[in-house]
Short mmCIF file of N, CA, C and O in Angstrom, two decimals:
data_model
loop_
_atom_site.label_atom_id
_atom_site.label_comp_id
_atom_site.label_asym_id
_atom_site.label_seq_id
_atom_site.Cartn_x
_atom_site.Cartn_y
_atom_site.Cartn_z
N MET F 1 -61.02 26.84 -136.08
CA MET F 1 -61.76 27.97 -135.51
C MET F 1 -62.47 27.56 -134.22
O MET F 1 -62.52 28.34 -133.27
N GLN F 2 -63.01 26.35 -134.21
CA GLN F 2 -63.72 25.89 -133.03
C GLN F 2 -62.78 25.83 -131.81
O GLN F 2 -63.18 26.19 -130.71
N GLY F 3 -61.53 25.39 -132.04
CA GLY F 3 -60.55 25.35 -130.95
C GLY F 3 -60.27 26.73 -130.38
O GLY F 3 -60.11 26.88 -129.17
N ILE F 4 -60.21 27.73 -131.24
CA ILE F 4 -59.98 29.10 -130.79
C ILE F 4 -61.13 29.59 -129.93
O ILE F 4 -60.93 30.20 -128.88
N ILE F 5 -62.35 29.31 -130.37
CA ILE F 5 -63.54 29.72 -129.60
C ILE F 5 -63.54 29.06 -128.23
O ILE F 5 -63.78 29.71 -127.20
N PHE F 6 -63.25 27.75 -128.19
CA PHE F 6 -63.21 27.05 -126.91
C PHE F 6 -62.11 27.61 -126.01
O PHE F 6 -62.31 27.77 -124.80
N ALA F 7 -60.94 27.93 -126.57
CA ALA F 7 -59.85 28.49 -125.78
C ALA F 7 -60.23 29.86 -125.21
O ALA F 7 -59.94 30.16 -124.04
N LEU F 8 -60.90 30.69 -126.00
CA LEU F 8 -61.33 32.01 -125.51
C LEU F 8 -62.36 31.87 -124.40
O LEU F 8 -62.28 32.57 -123.38
N PHE F 9 -63.31 30.97 -124.57
CA PHE F 9 -64.29 30.74 -123.50
C PHE F 9 -63.61 30.18 -122.26
O PHE F 9 -63.95 30.55 -121.14
N SER F 10 -62.62 29.31 -122.44
CA SER F 10 -61.90 28.77 -121.30
C SER F 10 -61.22 29.89 -120.52
O SER F 10 -61.26 29.91 -119.28
N GLY F 11 -60.59 30.83 -121.21
CA GLY F 11 -59.98 31.97 -120.54
C GLY F 11 -60.99 32.79 -119.77
O GLY F 11 -60.74 33.22 -118.63
N LEU F 12 -62.17 33.00 -120.36
CA LEU F 12 -63.24 33.72 -119.68
C LEU F 12 -63.67 32.97 -118.43
O LEU F 12 -63.79 33.55 -117.35
N PHE F 13 -63.87 31.65 -118.57
CA PHE F 13 -64.32 30.85 -117.43
C PHE F 13 -63.27 30.81 -116.32
O PHE F 13 -63.62 30.85 -115.13
N ILE F 14 -61.99 30.75 -116.69
CA ILE F 14 -60.93 30.73 -115.68
C ILE F 14 -60.94 32.04 -114.88
O ILE F 14 -60.82 32.03 -113.66
N ALA F 15 -61.09 33.16 -115.57
CA ALA F 15 -61.11 34.45 -114.88
C ALA F 15 -62.32 34.54 -113.95
O ALA F 15 -62.19 34.96 -112.79
N LEU F 16 -63.49 34.15 -114.44
CA LEU F 16 -64.69 34.20 -113.61
C LEU F 16 -64.58 33.23 -112.43
O LEU F 16 -64.92 33.57 -111.30
N GLN F 17 -64.10 32.02 -112.72
CA GLN F 17 -63.96 31.03 -111.66
C GLN F 17 -63.01 31.55 -110.58
O GLN F 17 -63.27 31.38 -109.39
N GLY F 18 -61.93 32.17 -110.99
CA GLY F 18 -60.96 32.67 -110.02
C GLY F 18 -61.57 33.66 -109.05
O GLY F 18 -61.39 33.56 -107.84
N ILE F 19 -62.31 34.62 -109.58
CA ILE F 19 -62.89 35.63 -108.69
C ILE F 19 -64.01 35.04 -107.85
O ILE F 19 -64.14 35.34 -106.66
N PHE F 20 -64.83 34.15 -108.43
CA PHE F 20 -65.90 33.50 -107.65
C PHE F 20 -65.29 32.67 -106.52
O PHE F 20 -65.76 32.71 -105.38
N ASN F 21 -64.23 31.91 -106.84
CA ASN F 21 -63.59 31.08 -105.82
C ASN F 21 -62.95 31.93 -104.73
O ASN F 21 -62.99 31.57 -103.55
N ALA F 22 -62.34 33.05 -105.12
CA ALA F 22 -61.72 33.92 -104.13
C ALA F 22 -62.77 34.50 -103.19
O ALA F 22 -62.55 34.57 -101.97
N ARG F 23 -63.92 34.92 -103.73
CA ARG F 23 -64.98 35.46 -102.85
C ARG F 23 -65.54 34.37 -101.94
O ARG F 23 -65.79 34.60 -100.77
N LEU F 24 -65.71 33.17 -102.48
CA LEU F 24 -66.17 32.05 -101.66
C LEU F 24 -65.13 31.73 -100.59
O LEU F 24 -65.47 31.49 -99.42
N GLY F 25 -63.85 31.76 -100.97
CA GLY F 25 -62.78 31.51 -100.01
C GLY F 25 -62.74 32.56 -98.91
O GLY F 25 -62.45 32.24 -97.75
N ASP F 26 -63.05 33.82 -99.25
CA ASP F 26 -63.14 34.87 -98.23
C ASP F 26 -64.21 34.54 -97.21
O ASP F 26 -64.05 34.78 -96.02
N ALA F 27 -65.32 33.99 -97.69
CA ALA F 27 -66.47 33.73 -96.83
C ALA F 27 -66.31 32.48 -95.97
O ALA F 27 -66.68 32.49 -94.80
N VAL F 28 -65.74 31.41 -96.55
CA VAL F 28 -65.75 30.13 -95.83
C VAL F 28 -64.36 29.54 -95.61
O VAL F 28 -64.23 28.50 -94.97
N GLY F 29 -63.32 30.15 -96.16
CA GLY F 29 -61.97 29.61 -96.06
C GLY F 29 -61.62 28.82 -97.31
O GLY F 29 -62.50 28.34 -98.02
N PRO F 30 -60.32 28.67 -97.56
CA PRO F 30 -59.91 28.07 -98.82
C PRO F 30 -60.30 26.59 -98.98
O PRO F 30 -60.75 26.18 -100.05
N TRP F 31 -60.15 25.78 -97.96
CA TRP F 31 -60.39 24.35 -98.13
C TRP F 31 -61.86 24.00 -98.22
O TRP F 31 -62.25 23.13 -99.02
N LEU F 32 -62.70 24.67 -97.46
CA LEU F 32 -64.14 24.44 -97.60
C LEU F 32 -64.61 24.97 -98.96
O LEU F 32 -65.45 24.36 -99.62
N SER F 33 -64.02 26.08 -99.39
CA SER F 33 -64.34 26.63 -100.70
C SER F 33 -64.02 25.62 -101.80
O SER F 33 -64.84 25.38 -102.69
N VAL F 34 -62.84 25.01 -101.74
CA VAL F 34 -62.46 24.01 -102.74
C VAL F 34 -63.42 22.83 -102.71
O VAL F 34 -63.81 22.30 -103.75
N THR F 35 -63.82 22.42 -101.52
CA THR F 35 -64.77 21.31 -101.38
C THR F 35 -66.10 21.65 -102.03
O THR F 35 -66.66 20.86 -102.80
N ILE F 36 -66.61 22.84 -101.76
CA ILE F 36 -67.88 23.27 -102.34
C ILE F 36 -67.77 23.36 -103.86
O ILE F 36 -68.64 22.87 -104.60
N VAL F 37 -66.71 23.98 -104.34
CA VAL F 37 -66.51 24.15 -105.78
C VAL F 37 -66.49 22.81 -106.50
O VAL F 37 -67.16 22.61 -107.51
N HIS F 38 -65.75 21.86 -105.95
CA HIS F 38 -65.65 20.56 -106.62
C HIS F 38 -66.92 19.72 -106.45
O HIS F 38 -67.27 18.95 -107.35
N PHE F 39 -67.62 19.88 -105.36
CA PHE F 39 -68.89 19.17 -105.20
C PHE F 39 -69.92 19.69 -106.21
O PHE F 39 -70.59 18.91 -106.89
N VAL F 40 -70.01 21.00 -106.34
CA VAL F 40 -70.93 21.59 -107.33
C VAL F 40 -70.51 21.16 -108.74
O VAL F 40 -71.36 20.81 -109.57
N GLY F 41 -69.20 21.13 -109.01
CA GLY F 41 -68.71 20.68 -110.30
C GLY F 41 -69.06 19.22 -110.56
O GLY F 41 -69.44 18.85 -111.67
N LEU F 42 -68.94 18.38 -109.53
CA LEU F 42 -69.29 16.97 -109.67
C LEU F 42 -70.76 16.80 -110.02
O LEU F 42 -71.11 16.06 -110.94
N ILE F 43 -71.62 17.51 -109.31
CA ILE F 43 -73.06 17.42 -109.58
C ILE F 43 -73.35 17.88 -111.01
O ILE F 43 -74.09 17.23 -111.75
N GLY F 44 -72.74 18.99 -111.41
CA GLY F 44 -72.93 19.49 -112.77
C GLY F 44 -72.47 18.49 -113.82
O GLY F 44 -73.15 18.24 -114.81
N CYS F 45 -71.30 17.90 -113.59
CA CYS F 45 -70.78 16.91 -114.55
C CYS F 45 -71.67 15.68 -114.63
O CYS F 45 -71.91 15.16 -115.73
N LEU F 46 -72.14 15.21 -113.49
CA LEU F 46 -73.01 14.03 -113.50
C LEU F 46 -74.31 14.30 -114.24
O LEU F 46 -74.80 13.45 -115.00
N LEU F 47 -74.86 15.50 -114.05
CA LEU F 47 -76.09 15.86 -114.77
C LEU F 47 -75.85 15.92 -116.27
O LEU F 47 -76.63 15.38 -117.06
N ILE F 48 -74.77 16.56 -116.68
CA ILE F 48 -74.45 16.66 -118.11
C ILE F 48 -74.17 15.27 -118.68
O ILE F 48 -74.67 14.92 -119.75
N TYR F 49 -73.40 14.46 -117.96
CA TYR F 49 -73.08 13.12 -118.43
C TYR F 49 -74.34 12.27 -118.59
O TYR F 49 -74.43 11.45 -119.50
N GLY F 50 -75.32 12.50 -117.72
CA GLY F 50 -76.58 11.77 -117.82
C GLY F 50 -77.28 11.99 -119.15
O GLY F 50 -78.01 11.12 -119.63
N PHE F 51 -77.05 13.14 -119.75
CA PHE F 51 -77.68 13.45 -121.04
C PHE F 51 -76.75 13.16 -122.22
O PHE F 51 -77.19 12.71 -123.27
N VAL F 52 -75.47 13.42 -122.07
CA VAL F 52 -74.54 13.35 -123.20
C VAL F 52 -73.98 11.95 -123.40
O VAL F 52 -73.98 11.44 -124.52
N ARG F 53 -73.46 11.34 -122.35
CA ARG F 53 -72.84 10.00 -122.41
C ARG F 53 -71.92 9.87 -123.62
O ARG F 53 -72.10 9.00 -124.47
N ASP F 54 -70.91 10.72 -123.67
CA ASP F 54 -70.03 10.78 -124.83
C ASP F 54 -68.95 9.70 -124.87
O ASP F 54 -68.35 9.47 -125.90
N ARG F 55 -68.70 9.03 -123.77
CA ARG F 55 -67.72 7.93 -123.73
C ARG F 55 -68.20 6.87 -122.73
O ARG F 55 -69.01 7.15 -121.85
N LYS F 56 -67.63 5.69 -122.88
CA LYS F 56 -67.94 4.62 -121.95
C LYS F 56 -66.95 4.62 -120.80
O LYS F 56 -65.77 4.91 -121.00
N ILE F 57 -67.41 4.28 -119.63
CA ILE F 57 -66.55 4.30 -118.44
C ILE F 57 -65.43 3.26 -118.54
O ILE F 57 -64.40 3.38 -117.90
N GLY F 58 -65.59 2.25 -119.37
CA GLY F 58 -64.57 1.21 -119.53
C GLY F 58 -63.26 1.74 -120.06
O GLY F 58 -62.20 1.14 -119.84
N GLY F 59 -63.27 2.85 -120.77
CA GLY F 59 -62.04 3.45 -121.28
C GLY F 59 -61.08 3.84 -120.18
O GLY F 59 -59.87 3.97 -120.41
N PHE F 60 -61.58 3.99 -118.99
CA PHE F 60 -60.77 4.36 -117.84
C PHE F 60 -59.74 3.27 -117.52
O PHE F 60 -58.65 3.55 -117.07
N ARG F 61 -60.10 2.01 -117.79
CA ARG F 61 -59.22 0.88 -117.46
C ARG F 61 -57.93 0.86 -118.28
O ARG F 61 -56.94 0.29 -117.84
N THR F 62 -57.93 1.45 -119.45
CA THR F 62 -56.75 1.40 -120.32
C THR F 62 -55.80 2.57 -120.10
O THR F 62 -54.75 2.62 -120.71
N LEU F 63 -56.16 3.48 -119.24
CA LEU F 63 -55.38 4.69 -119.01
C LEU F 63 -54.46 4.53 -117.80
O LEU F 63 -54.88 3.97 -116.79
N PRO F 64 -53.21 5.01 -117.88
CA PRO F 64 -52.36 4.98 -116.69
C PRO F 64 -53.02 5.75 -115.53
O PRO F 64 -53.63 6.80 -115.73
N LEU F 65 -52.89 5.20 -114.34
CA LEU F 65 -53.56 5.75 -113.16
C LEU F 65 -53.19 7.21 -112.88
O LEU F 65 -54.00 7.96 -112.36
N VAL F 66 -51.98 7.62 -113.24
CA VAL F 66 -51.54 8.98 -112.96
C VAL F 66 -52.48 10.02 -113.58
O VAL F 66 -52.67 11.11 -113.03
N TYR F 67 -53.11 9.69 -114.71
CA TYR F 67 -53.99 10.65 -115.36
C TYR F 67 -55.30 10.85 -114.59
O TYR F 67 -56.00 11.83 -114.83
N ALA F 68 -55.61 9.98 -113.68
CA ALA F 68 -56.79 10.17 -112.83
C ALA F 68 -56.52 11.20 -111.74
O ALA F 68 -57.45 11.66 -111.07
N SER F 69 -55.28 11.61 -111.57
CA SER F 69 -54.93 12.59 -110.54
C SER F 69 -55.26 14.01 -110.96
O SER F 69 -55.00 14.95 -110.22
N GLY F 70 -55.84 14.18 -112.14
CA GLY F 70 -56.22 15.52 -112.59
C GLY F 70 -57.16 16.21 -111.62
O GLY F 70 -57.10 17.43 -111.46
N GLY F 71 -58.00 15.44 -110.96
CA GLY F 71 -58.91 16.03 -109.96
C GLY F 71 -58.14 16.63 -108.79
O GLY F 71 -58.47 17.70 -108.29
N LEU F 72 -57.09 15.93 -108.36
CA LEU F 72 -56.25 16.47 -107.29
C LEU F 72 -55.55 17.73 -107.75
O LEU F 72 -55.45 18.71 -107.01
N LEU F 73 -55.07 17.73 -108.99
CA LEU F 73 -54.47 18.94 -109.53
C LEU F 73 -55.50 20.07 -109.58
O LEU F 73 -55.17 21.23 -109.32
N GLY F 74 -56.74 19.74 -109.90
CA GLY F 74 -57.81 20.74 -109.90
C GLY F 74 -57.99 21.37 -108.52
O GLY F 74 -58.20 22.58 -108.39
N VAL F 75 -57.92 20.54 -107.49
CA VAL F 75 -58.00 21.05 -106.12
C VAL F 75 -56.87 22.03 -105.85
O VAL F 75 -57.08 23.12 -105.32
N LEU F 76 -55.67 21.64 -106.26
CA LEU F 76 -54.51 22.52 -106.05
C LEU F 76 -54.63 23.80 -106.88
O LEU F 76 -54.25 24.88 -106.41
N VAL F 77 -55.16 23.70 -108.09
CA VAL F 77 -55.38 24.89 -108.92
C VAL F 77 -56.31 25.85 -108.21
O VAL F 77 -56.03 27.05 -108.09
N VAL F 78 -57.43 25.35 -107.72
CA VAL F 78 -58.43 26.23 -107.11
C VAL F 78 -57.88 26.88 -105.85
O VAL F 78 -58.01 28.10 -105.67
N VAL F 79 -57.24 26.13 -104.98
CA VAL F 79 -56.78 26.72 -103.72
C VAL F 79 -55.63 27.70 -103.95
O VAL F 79 -55.58 28.76 -103.32
N THR F 80 -54.72 27.40 -104.88
CA THR F 80 -53.62 28.34 -105.13
C THR F 80 -54.12 29.57 -105.89
O THR F 80 -53.65 30.69 -105.63
N GLU F 81 -55.07 29.37 -106.79
CA GLU F 81 -55.62 30.51 -107.53
C GLU F 81 -56.37 31.45 -106.60
O GLU F 81 -56.15 32.67 -106.62
N LEU F 82 -57.26 30.90 -105.77
CA LEU F 82 -58.05 31.79 -104.91
C LEU F 82 -57.16 32.49 -103.89
O LEU F 82 -57.37 33.66 -103.57
N THR F 83 -56.13 31.80 -103.41
CA THR F 83 -55.22 32.43 -102.45
C THR F 83 -54.41 33.54 -103.12
O THR F 83 -54.22 34.61 -102.55
N SER F 84 -53.94 33.29 -104.35
CA SER F 84 -53.16 34.32 -105.03
C SER F 84 -54.03 35.54 -105.34
O SER F 84 -53.55 36.67 -105.25
N ILE F 85 -55.28 35.33 -105.70
CA ILE F 85 -56.18 36.46 -105.97
C ILE F 85 -56.42 37.26 -104.69
O ILE F 85 -56.41 38.49 -104.70
N GLN F 86 -56.60 36.56 -103.57
CA GLN F 86 -56.80 37.25 -102.30
C GLN F 86 -55.58 38.08 -101.91
O GLN F 86 -55.70 39.17 -101.38
N LEU F 87 -54.39 37.55 -102.18
CA LEU F 87 -53.16 38.23 -101.76
C LEU F 87 -52.66 39.27 -102.75
O LEU F 87 -52.07 40.28 -102.34
N LEU F 88 -52.89 39.04 -104.05
CA LEU F 88 -52.32 39.91 -105.08
C LEU F 88 -53.32 40.76 -105.83
O LEU F 88 -52.95 41.74 -106.47
N GLY F 89 -54.59 40.37 -105.79
CA GLY F 89 -55.60 41.01 -106.63
C GLY F 89 -55.77 40.22 -107.91
O GLY F 89 -54.91 39.43 -108.32
N MET F 90 -56.88 40.43 -108.57
CA MET F 90 -57.27 39.63 -109.73
C MET F 90 -56.29 39.73 -110.90
O MET F 90 -55.83 38.72 -111.42
N THR F 91 -55.96 40.93 -111.33
CA THR F 91 -55.17 41.10 -112.54
C THR F 91 -53.75 40.60 -112.37
O THR F 91 -53.23 39.89 -113.23
N TRP F 92 -53.11 40.94 -111.28
CA TRP F 92 -51.73 40.51 -111.04
C TRP F 92 -51.68 38.99 -110.91
O TRP F 92 -50.81 38.33 -111.49
N ALA F 93 -52.62 38.40 -110.17
CA ALA F 93 -52.65 36.95 -110.00
C ALA F 93 -52.87 36.25 -111.35
O ALA F 93 -52.19 35.28 -111.68
N MET F 94 -53.81 36.75 -112.14
CA MET F 94 -54.09 36.13 -113.44
C MET F 94 -52.91 36.27 -114.39
O MET F 94 -52.61 35.37 -115.17
N SER F 95 -52.20 37.41 -114.33
CA SER F 95 -51.02 37.59 -115.17
C SER F 95 -49.97 36.52 -114.86
O SER F 95 -49.44 35.88 -115.76
N LEU F 96 -49.68 36.34 -113.59
CA LEU F 96 -48.69 35.34 -113.20
C LEU F 96 -49.17 33.93 -113.51
O LEU F 96 -48.40 33.09 -113.97
N LEU F 97 -50.45 33.68 -113.28
CA LEU F 97 -51.02 32.36 -113.56
C LEU F 97 -50.88 32.02 -115.03
O LEU F 97 -50.45 30.91 -115.38
N LEU F 98 -51.21 32.96 -115.90
CA LEU F 98 -51.14 32.70 -117.33
C LEU F 98 -49.71 32.52 -117.81
O LEU F 98 -49.43 31.65 -118.65
N VAL F 99 -48.78 33.31 -117.27
CA VAL F 99 -47.37 33.15 -117.64
C VAL F 99 -46.88 31.77 -117.21
O VAL F 99 -46.24 31.06 -117.99
N ALA F 100 -47.20 31.37 -115.99
CA ALA F 100 -46.78 30.05 -115.50
C ALA F 100 -47.39 28.94 -116.36
O ALA F 100 -46.72 27.96 -116.71
N GLN F 101 -48.64 29.11 -116.73
CA GLN F 101 -49.33 28.10 -117.55
C GLN F 101 -48.69 28.00 -118.94
O GLN F 101 -48.44 26.90 -119.44
N ILE F 102 -48.41 29.12 -119.56
CA ILE F 102 -47.81 29.12 -120.89
C ILE F 102 -46.40 28.54 -120.85
O ILE F 102 -46.02 27.72 -121.70
N LEU F 103 -45.61 28.95 -119.86
CA LEU F 103 -44.24 28.43 -119.75
C LEU F 103 -44.25 26.92 -119.51
O LEU F 103 -43.45 26.19 -120.11
N CYS F 104 -45.13 26.45 -118.66
CA CYS F 104 -45.23 25.02 -118.39
C CYS F 104 -45.63 24.27 -119.66
O CYS F 104 -45.05 23.23 -120.00
N ALA F 105 -46.62 24.78 -120.38
CA ALA F 105 -47.05 24.15 -121.63
C ALA F 105 -45.91 24.13 -122.65
O ALA F 105 -45.72 23.14 -123.36
N PHE F 106 -45.15 25.21 -122.71
CA PHE F 106 -44.02 25.31 -123.63
C PHE F 106 -42.97 24.24 -123.32
O PHE F 106 -42.49 23.54 -124.21
N VAL F 107 -42.64 24.07 -122.05
CA VAL F 107 -41.65 23.07 -121.64
C VAL F 107 -42.17 21.65 -121.93
O VAL F 107 -41.42 20.79 -122.39
N ILE F 108 -43.45 21.42 -121.67
CA ILE F 108 -44.05 20.10 -121.96
C ILE F 108 -43.98 19.82 -123.46
O ILE F 108 -43.61 18.72 -123.87
N ASP F 109 -44.32 20.80 -124.28
CA ASP F 109 -44.23 20.63 -125.74
C ASP F 109 -42.79 20.35 -126.19
O ASP F 109 -42.56 19.50 -127.04
N LEU F 110 -41.84 21.09 -125.64
CA LEU F 110 -40.45 20.93 -126.03
C LEU F 110 -39.92 19.54 -125.71
O LEU F 110 -39.09 18.99 -126.44
N ASN F 111 -40.38 18.98 -124.59
CA ASN F 111 -39.88 17.69 -124.14
C ASN F 111 -40.76 16.51 -124.52
O ASN F 111 -40.36 15.36 -124.33
N GLY F 112 -41.97 16.78 -124.99
CA GLY F 112 -42.87 15.70 -125.36
C GLY F 112 -43.37 14.88 -124.17
O GLY F 112 -43.61 13.69 -124.29
N TRP F 113 -43.50 15.52 -123.04
CA TRP F 113 -43.95 14.82 -121.84
C TRP F 113 -45.44 14.49 -121.91
O TRP F 113 -46.21 15.16 -122.57
N PHE F 114 -45.86 13.48 -121.17
CA PHE F 114 -47.26 13.08 -120.99
C PHE F 114 -47.95 12.72 -122.30
O PHE F 114 -49.14 12.94 -122.46
N GLY F 115 -47.21 12.18 -123.23
CA GLY F 115 -47.81 11.74 -124.49
C GLY F 115 -48.05 12.84 -125.50
O GLY F 115 -48.65 12.61 -126.55
N VAL F 116 -47.58 14.04 -125.21
CA VAL F 116 -47.72 15.16 -126.14
C VAL F 116 -46.65 15.01 -127.22
O VAL F 116 -45.51 14.60 -126.94
N ILE F 117 -46.98 15.31 -128.45
CA ILE F 117 -46.00 15.23 -129.54
C ILE F 117 -44.90 16.26 -129.28
O ILE F 117 -45.17 17.45 -129.08
N LYS F 118 -43.66 15.78 -129.26
CA LYS F 118 -42.50 16.66 -129.01
C LYS F 118 -42.36 17.65 -130.16
O LYS F 118 -42.41 17.29 -131.32
N LYS F 119 -42.21 18.92 -129.80
CA LYS F 119 -42.09 19.97 -130.79
C LYS F 119 -40.78 20.73 -130.56
O LYS F 119 -40.38 20.95 -129.43
N SER F 120 -40.17 21.12 -131.64
CA SER F 120 -38.96 21.93 -131.50
C SER F 120 -39.37 23.40 -131.39
O SER F 120 -40.44 23.80 -131.84
N SER F 121 -38.49 24.18 -130.79
CA SER F 121 -38.78 25.60 -130.65
C SER F 121 -38.07 26.37 -131.76
O SER F 121 -37.19 25.85 -132.43
N ASN F 122 -38.47 27.62 -131.90
CA ASN F 122 -37.79 28.49 -132.85
C ASN F 122 -37.50 29.83 -132.18
O ASN F 122 -37.97 30.10 -131.08
N LYS F 123 -36.73 30.62 -132.85
CA LYS F 123 -36.31 31.92 -132.30
C LYS F 123 -37.50 32.80 -131.94
O LYS F 123 -37.51 33.45 -130.90
N GLY F 124 -38.52 32.79 -132.79
CA GLY F 124 -39.71 33.61 -132.53
C GLY F 124 -40.41 33.23 -131.23
O GLY F 124 -40.90 34.11 -130.51
N GLN F 125 -40.47 31.94 -130.93
CA GLN F 125 -41.11 31.51 -129.68
C GLN F 125 -40.33 31.99 -128.47
O GLN F 125 -40.91 32.41 -127.48
N TRP F 126 -38.99 31.90 -128.55
CA TRP F 126 -38.18 32.37 -127.43
C TRP F 126 -38.29 33.89 -127.26
O TRP F 126 -38.32 34.38 -126.13
N ILE F 127 -38.39 34.61 -128.37
CA ILE F 127 -38.62 36.06 -128.29
C ILE F 127 -39.98 36.32 -127.65
O ILE F 127 -40.12 37.21 -126.80
N GLY F 128 -40.98 35.54 -128.03
CA GLY F 128 -42.31 35.68 -127.44
C GLY F 128 -42.31 35.44 -125.94
O GLY F 128 -42.94 36.17 -125.18
N VAL F 129 -41.58 34.43 -125.49
CA VAL F 129 -41.47 34.15 -124.05
C VAL F 129 -40.82 35.35 -123.36
O VAL F 129 -41.29 35.81 -122.30
N GLY F 130 -39.76 35.87 -123.96
CA GLY F 130 -39.09 37.04 -123.38
C GLY F 130 -40.00 38.25 -123.31
O GLY F 130 -40.02 38.97 -122.31
N LEU F 131 -40.75 38.48 -124.39
CA LEU F 131 -41.69 39.62 -124.40
C LEU F 131 -42.78 39.44 -123.35
O LEU F 131 -43.18 40.41 -122.68
N MET F 132 -43.26 38.22 -123.20
CA MET F 132 -44.29 37.94 -122.21
C MET F 132 -43.77 38.23 -120.80
O MET F 132 -44.43 38.91 -120.00
N LEU F 133 -42.58 37.76 -120.50
CA LEU F 133 -41.99 38.00 -119.18
C LEU F 133 -41.71 39.48 -118.97
O LEU F 133 -41.95 40.02 -117.88
N THR F 134 -41.25 40.16 -120.02
CA THR F 134 -41.02 41.60 -119.93
C THR F 134 -42.34 42.34 -119.69
O THR F 134 -42.39 43.26 -118.88
N GLY F 135 -43.37 41.92 -120.38
CA GLY F 135 -44.68 42.54 -120.19
C GLY F 135 -45.20 42.41 -118.76
O GLY F 135 -45.73 43.36 -118.18
N VAL F 136 -45.03 41.24 -118.18
CA VAL F 136 -45.47 41.03 -116.79
C VAL F 136 -44.63 41.89 -115.85
O VAL F 136 -45.14 42.48 -114.91
N LEU F 137 -43.33 41.98 -116.12
CA LEU F 137 -42.46 42.82 -115.30
C LEU F 137 -42.88 44.28 -115.38
O LEU F 137 -43.01 44.96 -114.35
N ILE F 138 -43.13 44.77 -116.58
CA ILE F 138 -43.58 46.16 -116.76
C ILE F 138 -44.92 46.37 -116.06
O ILE F 138 -45.13 47.36 -115.37
N PHE F 139 -45.81 45.40 -116.21
CA PHE F 139 -47.13 45.49 -115.58
C PHE F 139 -46.98 45.58 -114.06
O PHE F 139 -47.67 46.37 -113.40
N SER F 140 -46.09 44.79 -113.50
CA SER F 140 -45.94 44.77 -112.04
C SER F 140 -45.31 46.05 -111.50
O SER F 140 -45.57 46.44 -110.36
N LEU F 141 -44.49 46.70 -112.30
CA LEU F 141 -43.81 47.92 -111.86
C LEU F 141 -44.66 49.17 -112.09
O LEU F 141 -44.36 50.22 -111.53
N ALA F 142 -45.69 49.07 -112.91
CA ALA F 142 -46.52 50.23 -113.25
C ALA F 142 -47.44 50.62 -112.10
O ALA F 142 -47.82 49.86 -111.29
#
């Protein structure tokens, strides 16, 4: 149940972040917006870490370096998200973003990439993917 609550809040935060970033991008441009967003995020994380200290920094040494690139991916997420919202509007951009995210996660699960446990698919999942794509198509044509 806790995972479901966190996932729902994550969806809420992604939607809010997208519109906030798009408005900031309108005001200052996409790259300065990304810089501001990540600087504010860094300050927030450092403050929280100062109180929580949930892990030791030494754990970083045992991890493949590629996983440290998540911050760069975050930069790309923010700039592509804010640009898509500016060009397409909030709902259409979020629909495409979520479909791309789900499809990517599905492919990663199917192949077991990045240390994820490989999972087999079933007919219902493929029907779900088809329904999701059909729904986005219907939404875009409406």
